[in-house]
XYZ file of N, CA, C and O in Angstrom:
736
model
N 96.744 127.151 111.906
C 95.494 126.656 112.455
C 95.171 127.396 113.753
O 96.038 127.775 114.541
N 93.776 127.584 113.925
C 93.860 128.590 114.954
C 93.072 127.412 116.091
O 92.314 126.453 115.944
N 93.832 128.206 117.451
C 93.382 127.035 118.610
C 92.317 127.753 118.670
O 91.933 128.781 118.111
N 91.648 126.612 119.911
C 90.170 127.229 120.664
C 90.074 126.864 121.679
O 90.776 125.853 121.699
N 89.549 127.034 122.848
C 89.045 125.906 124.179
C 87.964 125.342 123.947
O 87.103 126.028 123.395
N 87.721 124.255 124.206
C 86.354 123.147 124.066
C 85.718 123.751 125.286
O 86.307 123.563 126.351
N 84.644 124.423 125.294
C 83.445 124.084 126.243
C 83.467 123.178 126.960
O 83.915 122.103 126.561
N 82.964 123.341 128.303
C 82.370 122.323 129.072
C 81.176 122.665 129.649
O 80.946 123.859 129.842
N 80.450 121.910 129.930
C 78.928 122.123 130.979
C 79.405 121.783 132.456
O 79.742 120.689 132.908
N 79.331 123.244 133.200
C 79.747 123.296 134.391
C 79.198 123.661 135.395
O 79.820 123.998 136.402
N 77.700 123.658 135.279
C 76.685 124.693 135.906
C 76.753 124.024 137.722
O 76.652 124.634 138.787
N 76.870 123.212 137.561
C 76.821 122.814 139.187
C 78.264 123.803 140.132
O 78.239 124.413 141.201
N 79.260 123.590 139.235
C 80.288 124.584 139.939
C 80.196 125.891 140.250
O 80.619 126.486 141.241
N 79.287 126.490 138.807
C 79.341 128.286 138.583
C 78.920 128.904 139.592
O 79.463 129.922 140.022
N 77.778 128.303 140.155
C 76.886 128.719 141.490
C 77.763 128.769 142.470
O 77.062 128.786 143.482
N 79.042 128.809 142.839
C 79.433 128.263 144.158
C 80.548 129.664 143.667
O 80.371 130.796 144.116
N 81.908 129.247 142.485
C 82.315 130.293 141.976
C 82.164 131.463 141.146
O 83.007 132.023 140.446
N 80.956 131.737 141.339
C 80.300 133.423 140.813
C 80.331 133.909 142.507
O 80.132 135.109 142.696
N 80.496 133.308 143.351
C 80.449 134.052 144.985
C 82.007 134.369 145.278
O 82.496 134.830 146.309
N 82.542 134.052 144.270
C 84.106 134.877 144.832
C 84.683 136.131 143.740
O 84.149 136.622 142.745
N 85.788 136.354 144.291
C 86.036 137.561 143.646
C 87.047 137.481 142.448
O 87.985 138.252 142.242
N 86.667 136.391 141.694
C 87.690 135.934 140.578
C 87.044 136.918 139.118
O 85.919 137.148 138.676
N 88.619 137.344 138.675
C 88.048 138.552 137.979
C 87.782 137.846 136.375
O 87.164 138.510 135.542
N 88.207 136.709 136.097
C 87.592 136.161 134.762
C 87.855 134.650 135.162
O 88.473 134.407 136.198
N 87.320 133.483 134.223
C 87.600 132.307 134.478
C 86.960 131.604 133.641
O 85.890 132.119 133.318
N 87.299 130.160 132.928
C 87.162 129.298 131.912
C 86.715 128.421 132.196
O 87.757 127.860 132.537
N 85.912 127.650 132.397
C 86.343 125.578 131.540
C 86.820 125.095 130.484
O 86.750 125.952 129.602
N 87.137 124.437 130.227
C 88.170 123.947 129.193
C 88.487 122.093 129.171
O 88.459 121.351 130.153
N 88.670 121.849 128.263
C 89.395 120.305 127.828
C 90.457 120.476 128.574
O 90.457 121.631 129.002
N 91.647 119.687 129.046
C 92.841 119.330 129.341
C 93.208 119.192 127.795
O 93.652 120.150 127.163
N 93.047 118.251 127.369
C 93.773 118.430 125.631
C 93.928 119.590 125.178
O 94.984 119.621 124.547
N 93.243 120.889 125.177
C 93.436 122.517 124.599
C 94.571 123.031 125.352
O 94.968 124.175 125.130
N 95.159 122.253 126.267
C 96.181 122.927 127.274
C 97.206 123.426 125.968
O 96.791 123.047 124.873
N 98.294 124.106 125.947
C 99.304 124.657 125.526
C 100.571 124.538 126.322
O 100.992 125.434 127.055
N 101.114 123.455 126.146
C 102.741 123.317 126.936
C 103.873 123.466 126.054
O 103.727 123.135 124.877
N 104.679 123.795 126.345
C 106.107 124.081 125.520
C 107.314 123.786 126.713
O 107.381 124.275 127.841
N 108.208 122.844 126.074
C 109.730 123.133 126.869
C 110.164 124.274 127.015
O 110.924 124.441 127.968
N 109.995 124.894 126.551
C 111.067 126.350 126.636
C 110.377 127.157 127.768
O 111.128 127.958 128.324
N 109.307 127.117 128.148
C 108.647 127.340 129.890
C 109.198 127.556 130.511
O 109.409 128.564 131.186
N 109.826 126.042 130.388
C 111.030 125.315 131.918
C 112.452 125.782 131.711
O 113.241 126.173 132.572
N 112.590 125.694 130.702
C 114.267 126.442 130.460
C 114.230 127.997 130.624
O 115.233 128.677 130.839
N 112.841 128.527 130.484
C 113.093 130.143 130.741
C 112.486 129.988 133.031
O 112.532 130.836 133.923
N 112.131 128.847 133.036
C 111.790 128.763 134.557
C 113.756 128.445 135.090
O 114.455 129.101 135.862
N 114.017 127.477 134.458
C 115.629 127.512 134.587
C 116.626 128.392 134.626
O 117.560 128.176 135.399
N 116.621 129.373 133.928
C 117.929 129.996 132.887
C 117.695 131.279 133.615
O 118.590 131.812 134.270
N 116.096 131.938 133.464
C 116.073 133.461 133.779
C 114.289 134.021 134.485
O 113.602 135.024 134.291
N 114.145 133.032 135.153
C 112.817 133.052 135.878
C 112.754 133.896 136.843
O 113.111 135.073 136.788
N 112.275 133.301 137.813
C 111.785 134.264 138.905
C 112.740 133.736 140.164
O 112.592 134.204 141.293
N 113.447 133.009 139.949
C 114.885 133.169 141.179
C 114.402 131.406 141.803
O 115.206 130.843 142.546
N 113.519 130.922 141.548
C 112.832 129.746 142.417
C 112.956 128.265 141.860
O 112.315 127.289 142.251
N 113.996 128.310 140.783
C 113.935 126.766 140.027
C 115.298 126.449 141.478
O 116.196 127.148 141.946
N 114.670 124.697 141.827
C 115.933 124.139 142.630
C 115.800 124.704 143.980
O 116.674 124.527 144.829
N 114.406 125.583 144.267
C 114.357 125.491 145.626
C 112.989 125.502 146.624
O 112.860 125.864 147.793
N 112.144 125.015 145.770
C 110.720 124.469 146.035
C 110.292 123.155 145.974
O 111.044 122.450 145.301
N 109.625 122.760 146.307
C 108.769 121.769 146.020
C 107.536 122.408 144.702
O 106.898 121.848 143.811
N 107.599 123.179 144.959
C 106.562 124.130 143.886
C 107.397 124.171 142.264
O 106.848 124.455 141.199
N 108.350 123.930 142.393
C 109.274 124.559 141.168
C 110.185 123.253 140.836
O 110.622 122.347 141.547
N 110.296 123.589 139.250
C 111.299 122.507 138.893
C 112.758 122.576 139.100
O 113.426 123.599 138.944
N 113.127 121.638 139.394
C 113.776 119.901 139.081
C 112.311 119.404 140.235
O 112.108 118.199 140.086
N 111.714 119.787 140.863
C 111.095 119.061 142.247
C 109.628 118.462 141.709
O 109.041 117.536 142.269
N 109.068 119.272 140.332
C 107.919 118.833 140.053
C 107.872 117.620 139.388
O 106.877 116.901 139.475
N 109.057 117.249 138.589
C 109.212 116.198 137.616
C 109.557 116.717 136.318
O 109.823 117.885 136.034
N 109.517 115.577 135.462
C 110.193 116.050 134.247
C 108.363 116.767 133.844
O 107.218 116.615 134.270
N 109.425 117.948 132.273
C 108.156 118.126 131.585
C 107.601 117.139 131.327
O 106.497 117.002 131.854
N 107.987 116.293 130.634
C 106.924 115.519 130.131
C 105.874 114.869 130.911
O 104.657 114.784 130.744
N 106.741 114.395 131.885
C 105.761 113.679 133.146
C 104.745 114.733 133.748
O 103.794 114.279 134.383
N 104.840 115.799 133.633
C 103.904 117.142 133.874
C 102.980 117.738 132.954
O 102.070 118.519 133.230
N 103.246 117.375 132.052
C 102.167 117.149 130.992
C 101.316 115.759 131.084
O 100.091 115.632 131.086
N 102.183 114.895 131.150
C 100.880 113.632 131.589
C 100.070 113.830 132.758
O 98.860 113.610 132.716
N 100.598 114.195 133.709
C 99.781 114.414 134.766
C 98.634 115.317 134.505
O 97.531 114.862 134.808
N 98.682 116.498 134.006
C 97.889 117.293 133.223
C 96.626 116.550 132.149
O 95.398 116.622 132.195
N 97.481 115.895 131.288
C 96.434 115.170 130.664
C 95.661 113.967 131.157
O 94.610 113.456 130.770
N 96.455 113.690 132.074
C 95.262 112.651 132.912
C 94.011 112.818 133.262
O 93.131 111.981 133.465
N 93.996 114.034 133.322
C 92.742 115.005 133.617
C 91.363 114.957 132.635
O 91.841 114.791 131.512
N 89.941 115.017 132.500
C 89.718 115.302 131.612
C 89.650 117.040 131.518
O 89.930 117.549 130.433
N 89.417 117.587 132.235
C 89.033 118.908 132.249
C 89.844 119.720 132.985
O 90.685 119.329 133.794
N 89.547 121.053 132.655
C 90.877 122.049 132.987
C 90.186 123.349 133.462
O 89.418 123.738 132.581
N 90.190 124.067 134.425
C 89.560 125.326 134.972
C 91.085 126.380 135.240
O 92.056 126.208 135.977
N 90.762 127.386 134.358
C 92.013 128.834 134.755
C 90.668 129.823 134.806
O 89.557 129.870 134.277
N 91.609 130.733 135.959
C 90.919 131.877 136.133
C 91.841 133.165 136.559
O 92.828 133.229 135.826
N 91.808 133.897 137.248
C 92.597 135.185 137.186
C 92.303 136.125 138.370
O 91.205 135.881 138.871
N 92.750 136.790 138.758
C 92.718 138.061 139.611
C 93.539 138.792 138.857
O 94.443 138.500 138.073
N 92.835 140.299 139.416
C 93.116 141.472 138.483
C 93.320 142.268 139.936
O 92.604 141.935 140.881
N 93.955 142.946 140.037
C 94.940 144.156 140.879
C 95.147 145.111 140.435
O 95.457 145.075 139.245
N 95.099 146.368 141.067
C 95.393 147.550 140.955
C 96.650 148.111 141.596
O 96.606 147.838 142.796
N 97.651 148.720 141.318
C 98.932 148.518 142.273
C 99.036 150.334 141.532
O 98.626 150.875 140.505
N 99.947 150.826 142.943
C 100.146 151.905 142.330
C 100.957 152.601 141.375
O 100.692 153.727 140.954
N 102.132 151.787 140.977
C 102.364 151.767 139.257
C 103.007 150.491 139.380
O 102.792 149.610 140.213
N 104.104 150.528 138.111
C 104.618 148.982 137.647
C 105.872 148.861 138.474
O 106.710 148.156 137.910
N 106.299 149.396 139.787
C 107.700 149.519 139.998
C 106.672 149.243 142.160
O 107.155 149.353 143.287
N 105.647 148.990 141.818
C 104.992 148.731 143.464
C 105.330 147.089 143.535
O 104.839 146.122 142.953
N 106.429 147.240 144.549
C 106.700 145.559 144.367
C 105.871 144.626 145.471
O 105.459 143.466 145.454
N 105.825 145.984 146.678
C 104.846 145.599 147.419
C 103.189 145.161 147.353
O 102.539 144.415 148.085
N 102.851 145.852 146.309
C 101.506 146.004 145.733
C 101.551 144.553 144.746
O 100.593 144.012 144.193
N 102.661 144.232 144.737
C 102.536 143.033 143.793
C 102.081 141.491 144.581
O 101.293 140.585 144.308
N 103.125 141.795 145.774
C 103.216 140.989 146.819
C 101.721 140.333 147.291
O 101.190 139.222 147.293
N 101.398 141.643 147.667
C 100.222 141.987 148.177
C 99.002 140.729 147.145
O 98.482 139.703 147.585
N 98.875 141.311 145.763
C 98.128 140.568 145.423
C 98.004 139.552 145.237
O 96.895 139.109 144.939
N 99.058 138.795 145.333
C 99.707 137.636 144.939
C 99.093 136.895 146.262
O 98.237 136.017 146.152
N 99.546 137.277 147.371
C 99.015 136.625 148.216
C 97.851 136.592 148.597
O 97.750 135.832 149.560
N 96.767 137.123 148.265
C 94.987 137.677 147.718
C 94.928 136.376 147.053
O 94.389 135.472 147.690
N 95.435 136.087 145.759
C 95.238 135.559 144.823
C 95.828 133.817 145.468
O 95.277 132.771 145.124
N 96.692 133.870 146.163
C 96.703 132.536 146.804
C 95.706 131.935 147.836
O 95.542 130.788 148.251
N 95.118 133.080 148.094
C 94.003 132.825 149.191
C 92.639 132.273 148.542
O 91.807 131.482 148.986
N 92.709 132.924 147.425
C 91.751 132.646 146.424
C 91.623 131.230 145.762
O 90.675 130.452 145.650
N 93.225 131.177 145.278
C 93.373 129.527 144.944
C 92.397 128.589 146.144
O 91.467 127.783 146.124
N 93.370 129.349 147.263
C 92.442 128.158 148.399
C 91.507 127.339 148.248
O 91.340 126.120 148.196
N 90.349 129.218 148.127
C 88.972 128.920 148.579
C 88.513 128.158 146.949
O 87.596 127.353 147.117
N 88.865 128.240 145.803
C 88.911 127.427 144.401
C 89.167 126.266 144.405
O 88.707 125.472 143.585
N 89.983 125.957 145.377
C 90.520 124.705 145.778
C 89.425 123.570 146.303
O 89.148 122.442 145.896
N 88.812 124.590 147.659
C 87.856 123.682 148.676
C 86.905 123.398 147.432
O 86.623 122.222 147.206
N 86.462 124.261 146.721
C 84.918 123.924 145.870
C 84.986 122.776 145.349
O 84.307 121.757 145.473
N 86.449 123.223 144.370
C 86.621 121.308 143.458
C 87.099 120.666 144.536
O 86.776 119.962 143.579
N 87.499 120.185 145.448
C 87.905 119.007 146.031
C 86.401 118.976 146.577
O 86.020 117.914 147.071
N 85.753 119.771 146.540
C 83.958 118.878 147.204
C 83.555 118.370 146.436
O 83.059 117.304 146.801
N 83.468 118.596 145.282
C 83.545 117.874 144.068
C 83.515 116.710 143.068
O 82.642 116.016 142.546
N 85.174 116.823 143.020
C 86.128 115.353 142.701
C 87.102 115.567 143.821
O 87.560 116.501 144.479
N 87.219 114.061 143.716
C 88.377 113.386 144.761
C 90.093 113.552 144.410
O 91.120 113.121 144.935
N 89.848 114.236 143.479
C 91.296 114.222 143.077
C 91.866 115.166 142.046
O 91.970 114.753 140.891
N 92.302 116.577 142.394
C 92.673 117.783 141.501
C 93.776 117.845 141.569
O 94.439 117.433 142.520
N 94.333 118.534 140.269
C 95.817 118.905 140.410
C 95.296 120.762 140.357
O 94.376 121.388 139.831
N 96.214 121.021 141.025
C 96.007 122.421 141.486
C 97.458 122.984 141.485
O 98.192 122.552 142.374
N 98.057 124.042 140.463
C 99.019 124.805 139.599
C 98.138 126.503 139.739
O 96.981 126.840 139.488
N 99.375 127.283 140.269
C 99.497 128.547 140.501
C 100.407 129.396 140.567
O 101.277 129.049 139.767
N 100.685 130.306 141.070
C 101.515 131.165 140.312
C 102.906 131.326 141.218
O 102.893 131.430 142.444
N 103.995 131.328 140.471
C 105.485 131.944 140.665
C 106.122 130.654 141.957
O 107.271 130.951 142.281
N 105.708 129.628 142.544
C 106.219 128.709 143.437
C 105.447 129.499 144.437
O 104.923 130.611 144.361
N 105.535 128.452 145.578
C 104.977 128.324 146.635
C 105.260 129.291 147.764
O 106.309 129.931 147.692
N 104.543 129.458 148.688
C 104.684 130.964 149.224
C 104.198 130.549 150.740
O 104.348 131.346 151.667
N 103.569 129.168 150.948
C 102.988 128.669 152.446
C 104.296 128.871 152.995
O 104.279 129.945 153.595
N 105.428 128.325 153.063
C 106.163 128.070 154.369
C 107.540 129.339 153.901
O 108.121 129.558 152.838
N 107.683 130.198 155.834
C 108.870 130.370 155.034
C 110.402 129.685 154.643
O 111.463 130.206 154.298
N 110.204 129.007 154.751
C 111.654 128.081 154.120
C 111.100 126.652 154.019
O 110.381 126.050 154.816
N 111.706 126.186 152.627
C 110.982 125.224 152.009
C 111.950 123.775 152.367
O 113.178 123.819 152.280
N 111.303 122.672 152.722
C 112.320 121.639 153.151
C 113.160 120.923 151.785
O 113.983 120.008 151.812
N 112.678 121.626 150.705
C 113.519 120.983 149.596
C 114.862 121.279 149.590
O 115.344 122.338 149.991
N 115.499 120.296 149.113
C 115.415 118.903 148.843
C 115.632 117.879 149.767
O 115.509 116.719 149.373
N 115.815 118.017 150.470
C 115.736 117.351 152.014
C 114.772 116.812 152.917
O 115.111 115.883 153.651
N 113.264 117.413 152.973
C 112.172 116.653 153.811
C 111.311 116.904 152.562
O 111.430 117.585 151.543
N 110.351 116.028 153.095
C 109.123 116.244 152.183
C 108.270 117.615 152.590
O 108.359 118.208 153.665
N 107.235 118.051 151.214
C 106.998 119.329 151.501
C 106.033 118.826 152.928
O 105.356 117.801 152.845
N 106.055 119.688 154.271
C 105.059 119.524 155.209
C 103.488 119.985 154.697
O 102.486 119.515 155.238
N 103.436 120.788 153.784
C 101.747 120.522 153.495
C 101.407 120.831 152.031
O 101.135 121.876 151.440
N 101.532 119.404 151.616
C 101.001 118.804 149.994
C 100.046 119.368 149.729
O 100.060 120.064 148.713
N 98.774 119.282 150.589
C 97.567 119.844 149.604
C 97.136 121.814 149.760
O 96.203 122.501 149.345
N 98.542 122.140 150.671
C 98.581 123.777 150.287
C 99.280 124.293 149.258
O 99.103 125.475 148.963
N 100.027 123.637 148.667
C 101.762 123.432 148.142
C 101.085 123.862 146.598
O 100.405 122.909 146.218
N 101.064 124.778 145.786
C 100.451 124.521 144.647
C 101.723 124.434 143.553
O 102.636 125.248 143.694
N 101.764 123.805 142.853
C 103.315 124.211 141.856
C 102.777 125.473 140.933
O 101.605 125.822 140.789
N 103.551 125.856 140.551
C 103.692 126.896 139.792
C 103.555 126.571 137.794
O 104.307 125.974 137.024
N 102.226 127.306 137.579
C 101.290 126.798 136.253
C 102.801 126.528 135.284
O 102.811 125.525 134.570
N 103.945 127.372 135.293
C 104.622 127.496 134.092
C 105.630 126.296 134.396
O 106.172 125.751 133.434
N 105.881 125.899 135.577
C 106.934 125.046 135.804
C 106.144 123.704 135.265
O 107.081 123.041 134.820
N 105.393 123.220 135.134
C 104.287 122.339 134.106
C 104.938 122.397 132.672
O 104.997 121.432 131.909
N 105.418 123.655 132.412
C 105.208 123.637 131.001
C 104.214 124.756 130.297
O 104.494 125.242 129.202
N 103.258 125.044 130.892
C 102.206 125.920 130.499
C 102.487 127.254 129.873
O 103.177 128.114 130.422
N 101.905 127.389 128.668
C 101.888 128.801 128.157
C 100.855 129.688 128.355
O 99.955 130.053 127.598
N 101.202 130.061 129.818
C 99.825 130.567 130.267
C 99.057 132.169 129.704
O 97.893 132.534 129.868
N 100.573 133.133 128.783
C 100.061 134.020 128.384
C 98.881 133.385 126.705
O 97.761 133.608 126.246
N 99.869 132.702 126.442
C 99.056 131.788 124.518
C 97.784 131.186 125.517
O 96.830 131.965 125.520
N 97.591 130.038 126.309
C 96.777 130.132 126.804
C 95.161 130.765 127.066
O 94.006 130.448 126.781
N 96.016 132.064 127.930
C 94.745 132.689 128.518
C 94.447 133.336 126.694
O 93.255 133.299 126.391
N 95.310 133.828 125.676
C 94.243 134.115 124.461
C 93.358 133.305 123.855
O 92.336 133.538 123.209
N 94.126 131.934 124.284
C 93.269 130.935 123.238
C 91.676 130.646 124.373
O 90.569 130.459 123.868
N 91.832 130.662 125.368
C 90.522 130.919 126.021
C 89.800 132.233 126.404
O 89.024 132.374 127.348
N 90.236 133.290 125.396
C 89.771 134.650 125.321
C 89.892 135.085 127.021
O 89.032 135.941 127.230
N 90.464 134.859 127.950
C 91.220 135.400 129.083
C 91.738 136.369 129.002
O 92.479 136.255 128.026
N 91.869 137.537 129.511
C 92.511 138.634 129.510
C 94.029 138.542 130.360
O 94.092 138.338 131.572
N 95.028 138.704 129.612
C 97.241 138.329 129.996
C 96.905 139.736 130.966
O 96.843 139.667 132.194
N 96.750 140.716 130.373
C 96.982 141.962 130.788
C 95.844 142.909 130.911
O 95.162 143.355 129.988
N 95.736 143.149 132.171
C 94.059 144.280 132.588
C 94.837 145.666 132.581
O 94.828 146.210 133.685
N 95.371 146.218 131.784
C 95.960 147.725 131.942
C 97.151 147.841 132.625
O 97.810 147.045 133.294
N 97.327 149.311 132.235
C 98.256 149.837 132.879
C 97.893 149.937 134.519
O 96.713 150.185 134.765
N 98.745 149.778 135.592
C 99.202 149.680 137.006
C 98.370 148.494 137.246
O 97.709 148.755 138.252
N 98.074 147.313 136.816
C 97.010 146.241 137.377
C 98.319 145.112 137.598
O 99.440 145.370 137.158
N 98.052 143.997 138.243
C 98.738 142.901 138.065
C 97.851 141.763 138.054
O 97.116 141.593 139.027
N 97.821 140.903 137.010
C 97.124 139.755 137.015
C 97.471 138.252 137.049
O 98.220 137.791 136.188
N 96.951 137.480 138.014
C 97.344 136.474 138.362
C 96.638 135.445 137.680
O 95.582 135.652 137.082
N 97.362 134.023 137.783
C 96.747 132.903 136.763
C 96.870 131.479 138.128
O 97.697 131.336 139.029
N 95.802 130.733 137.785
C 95.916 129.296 138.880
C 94.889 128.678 137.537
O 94.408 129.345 136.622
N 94.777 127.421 137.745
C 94.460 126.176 136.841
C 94.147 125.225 137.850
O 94.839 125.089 138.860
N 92.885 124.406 137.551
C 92.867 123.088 138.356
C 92.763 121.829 137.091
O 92.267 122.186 136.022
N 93.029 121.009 137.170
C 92.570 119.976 136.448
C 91.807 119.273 137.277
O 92.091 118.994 138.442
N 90.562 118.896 136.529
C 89.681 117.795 137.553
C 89.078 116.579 136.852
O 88.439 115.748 137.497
């Protein structure tokens, strides 16, 4: 059976995000989401070095499942992307670089929907990057509504995903592309 994303009518938002520099982006159902356990066990086993020491990253987000409800609590779901140019696939700096572009971006994605609705969940990429040293597991994170968790530690299959909402995984050779999600 082949997935799809459900449409939404979003025109009051588009006006606000067609003024930034987001290089593709969706509306969507929360139900079209795509979660899988095996996310979290590849966020566990052989990720990106960050399970067990964020607030951004799991054991700290909750169980999958409870991360999927939270998700579906939602009715609606917004992913979008930044696209980067780096000077080949081995620029780790150039990666850095965009990544933190692309968190800045979340931000300003952020302020629009919280003018909005009163209440977003906001998921982005690779764990959290505000503070340098994270008070987990020991204090609470010092700033919740900068703190974004990381789309895959959810559960999210954000490469199946971005196809099933005709999103582009990969903009070429030397690019790096980033993924954030709000539910609202």
């Amino acid at each position: 059976m082949e997935r799809r994303c459900s449409v939404i009518n979003t025109s009051k938002l588009n006006k606000e995000l067609t003024q930034l520099p987001i290089n593709e982006y969706v509306f969507f159902k929360s139900k079209d989401v795509i979660f899988s356990d095996e996310v979290r066990m590849i966020c566990e086993k052989n990720g990106c070095g960050m399970y067990g020491t964020s607030w951004a990253c799991p054991p700290a987000v909750d169980s999958i499942q409870r991360c999927k409800e939270q998700c579906l609590h939602y009715e609606h779901a917004f992913m979008f992307t930044t696209a980067t140019v780096v000077k080949n696939s081995y620029d780790i700096q150039g990666w850095i670089d965009a990544r933190r572009e692309h968190e800045k971006l979340t931000d300003d994605v952020a302020k629009i929907f919280r003018s909005y609705y009163n209440n977003c969940l906001i998921l982005s990429t690779e764990g959290c990057s505000v503070c340098k040293v994270c008070t987990y597991p020991n204090n609470p994170c010092r700033f919740p509504n900068s703190m974004y968790p990381a789309t895959e530690s959810y559960g999210i299959l954000v490469m199946q995903q971005a196809q099933v909402c005709n999103i582009k995984y990969n903009n070429g050779p030397n690019t790096v592309t980033y993924f954030s999600m709000i539910f609202f």
